[in-house]
Amino acid sequence: YSRSLPIGLRAMAFTYEFDVSMTMDDLGWHFANWHHKEYCEETIRGLKELGATEESVIFSNAYKIVLPFWDDINGLLSVDSKSFIDWYRDSELEKSLSPLNDRLWEMAKALGKFGFMQHWINYARKYPTNLT
């Protein structure tokens, strides 16, 4: 995603996959599917920009938990996704992320039918000029 995007659209672009990951899987899978440190840092900035403060803190904490496993995940992904699946299930990483996943799923449910994308709607209404 280009840095030339308006700040609001950039935040939405970098938080979209987070929403998909939390809808379909969990944080561990998010970091495997989007295994790029700069993307993770942009996701944190995007969540903050959109006013998803608690989500940004949780994501940041999850990122810190994942970092010691980063090279292991990279190695598993270089083989195939099944290697990650087999390793992640019941791993120390999955167990460490579990309370954060639970909190995020609870938060998404509380946001209603749009989940984390509700932050997009709220942001667009509050800061429409940040989208152009």
mmCIF file of C-alpha atoms in Angstrom, residues 23-127:
data_model
loop_
_atom_site.group_PDB
_atom_site.id
_atom_site.type_symbol
_atom_site.label_atom_id
_atom_site.label_comp_id
_atom_site.label_asym_id
_atom_site.label_seq_id
_atom_site.Cartn_x
_atom_site.Cartn_y
_atom_site.Cartn_z
ATOM 1 C CA THR A 23 -13.163 -13.478 11.805
ATOM 2 C CA MET A 24 -11.738 -16.611 10.194
ATOM 3 C CA ASP A 25 -8.899 -17.688 12.512
ATOM 4 C CA ASP A 26 -6.921 -16.035 15.280
ATOM 5 C CA LEU A 27 -3.882 -13.879 15.963
ATOM 6 C CA GLY A 28 -1.401 -16.705 15.418
ATOM 7 C CA TRP A 29 -2.804 -17.348 11.976
ATOM 8 C CA HIS A 30 -2.779 -13.620 11.254
ATOM 9 C CA PHE A 31 0.951 -13.430 11.922
ATOM 10 C CA ALA A 32 1.541 -16.523 9.786
ATOM 11 C CA ASN A 33 -0.586 -15.271 6.898
ATOM 12 C CA TRP A 34 0.806 -11.731 7.107
ATOM 13 C CA HIS A 35 4.360 -12.578 8.111
ATOM 14 C CA HIS A 36 5.913 -9.185 7.553
ATOM 15 C CA LYS A 37 7.107 -6.963 10.396
ATOM 16 C CA GLU A 38 6.447 -3.634 8.661
ATOM 17 C CA TYR A 39 2.889 -4.761 7.888
ATOM 18 C CA CYS A 40 2.391 -5.584 11.578
ATOM 19 C CA GLU A 41 3.661 -2.164 12.599
ATOM 20 C CA GLU A 42 1.365 -0.492 10.054
ATOM 21 C CA THR A 43 -1.555 -2.495 11.449
ATOM 22 C CA ILE A 44 -0.821 -1.140 14.928
ATOM 23 C CA ARG A 45 -0.660 2.431 13.567
ATOM 24 C CA GLY A 46 -3.855 1.848 11.579
ATOM 25 C CA LEU A 47 -5.772 0.582 14.595
ATOM 26 C CA LYS A 48 -4.650 3.619 16.597
ATOM 27 C CA GLU A 49 -5.647 5.989 13.786
ATOM 28 C CA LEU A 50 -9.097 4.421 13.583
ATOM 29 C CA GLY A 51 -9.609 4.880 17.317
ATOM 30 C CA ALA A 52 -9.371 1.153 18.059
ATOM 31 C CA THR A 53 -7.132 1.866 21.021
ATOM 32 C CA GLU A 54 -7.621 -1.331 23.007
ATOM 33 C CA GLU A 55 -7.345 -3.417 19.841
ATOM 34 C CA SER A 56 -4.052 -1.704 18.991
ATOM 35 C CA VAL A 57 -2.675 -2.485 22.461
ATOM 36 C CA ILE A 58 -3.759 -6.124 22.215
ATOM 37 C CA PHE A 59 -2.341 -6.464 18.692
ATOM 38 C CA SER A 60 0.916 -4.842 19.816
ATOM 39 C CA ASN A 61 1.153 -7.231 22.773
ATOM 40 C CA ALA A 62 0.440 -10.186 20.473
ATOM 41 C CA TYR A 63 3.154 -8.989 18.102
ATOM 42 C CA LYS A 64 5.633 -8.896 21.005
ATOM 43 C CA ILE A 65 4.620 -12.452 21.952
ATOM 44 C CA VAL A 66 5.100 -13.632 18.360
ATOM 45 C CA LEU A 67 8.509 -12.014 17.786
ATOM 46 C CA PRO A 68 10.540 -14.740 19.589
ATOM 47 C CA PHE A 69 8.810 -17.281 17.297
ATOM 48 C CA TRP A 70 9.253 -15.207 14.131
ATOM 49 C CA ASP A 71 12.127 -17.182 12.626
ATOM 50 C CA ASP A 72 10.479 -20.498 13.539
ATOM 51 C CA ILE A 73 7.283 -19.437 11.763
ATOM 52 C CA ASN A 74 9.287 -18.254 8.774
ATOM 53 C CA GLY A 75 11.028 -21.623 8.553
ATOM 54 C CA LEU A 76 7.748 -23.535 8.809
ATOM 55 C CA LEU A 77 6.104 -21.376 6.169
ATOM 56 C CA SER A 78 9.043 -21.941 3.837
ATOM 57 C CA VAL A 79 8.154 -25.658 3.868
ATOM 58 C CA ASP A 80 4.345 -25.422 3.546
ATOM 59 C CA SER A 81 1.288 -24.242 5.457
ATOM 60 C CA LYS A 82 0.681 -27.744 6.872
ATOM 61 C CA SER A 83 3.967 -27.485 8.748
ATOM 62 C CA PHE A 84 2.705 -24.339 10.456
ATOM 63 C CA ILE A 85 -0.696 -25.932 11.166
ATOM 64 C CA ASP A 86 0.901 -28.953 12.835
ATOM 65 C CA TRP A 87 3.328 -26.815 14.835
ATOM 66 C CA TYR A 88 0.861 -24.113 15.899
ATOM 67 C CA ARG A 89 -1.866 -26.414 17.204
ATOM 68 C CA ASP A 90 -1.382 -26.671 21.002
ATOM 69 C CA SER A 91 1.920 -24.752 20.795
ATOM 70 C CA GLU A 92 3.268 -22.408 23.429
ATOM 71 C CA LEU A 93 2.490 -19.572 21.008
ATOM 72 C CA GLU A 94 -1.147 -20.573 20.582
ATOM 73 C CA LYS A 95 -1.559 -20.864 24.350
ATOM 74 C CA SER A 96 0.089 -17.471 24.924
ATOM 75 C CA LEU A 97 -2.165 -15.773 22.383
ATOM 76 C CA SER A 98 -5.358 -17.457 23.578
ATOM 77 C CA PRO A 99 -6.408 -14.820 26.152
ATOM 78 C CA LEU A 100 -5.741 -12.050 23.619
ATOM 79 C CA ASN A 101 -7.796 -13.887 20.987
ATOM 80 C CA ASP A 102 -10.635 -14.332 23.469
ATOM 81 C CA ARG A 103 -10.646 -10.623 24.314
ATOM 82 C CA LEU A 104 -10.586 -9.590 20.645
ATOM 83 C CA TRP A 105 -13.438 -11.953 19.745
ATOM 84 C CA GLU A 106 -15.430 -10.556 22.675
ATOM 85 C CA MET A 107 -14.751 -7.009 21.484
ATOM 86 C CA ALA A 108 -15.685 -7.797 17.878
ATOM 87 C CA LYS A 109 -18.971 -9.291 19.014
ATOM 88 C CA ALA A 110 -19.721 -6.236 21.156
ATOM 89 C CA LEU A 111 -19.133 -3.971 18.134
ATOM 90 C CA GLY A 112 -22.073 -5.612 16.365
ATOM 91 C CA LYS A 113 -22.577 -7.021 12.910
ATOM 92 C CA PHE A 114 -19.657 -5.125 11.363
ATOM 93 C CA GLY A 115 -17.147 -6.262 13.996
ATOM 94 C CA PHE A 116 -13.889 -4.325 13.859
ATOM 95 C CA MET A 117 -14.999 -2.658 10.645
ATOM 96 C CA GLN A 118 -17.369 -0.616 12.810
ATOM 97 C CA HIS A 119 -14.274 1.464 13.563
ATOM 98 C CA TRP A 120 -14.076 2.290 9.839
ATOM 99 C CA ILE A 121 -17.639 3.584 9.862
ATOM 100 C CA ASN A 122 -17.134 5.638 13.016
ATOM 101 C CA TYR A 123 -13.875 7.056 11.644
ATOM 102 C CA ALA A 124 -15.344 7.951 8.247
ATOM 103 C CA ARG A 125 -18.185 9.822 9.922
ATOM 104 C CA LYS A 126 -15.859 11.680 12.279
ATOM 105 C CA TYR A 127 -12.983 12.381 9.844
#
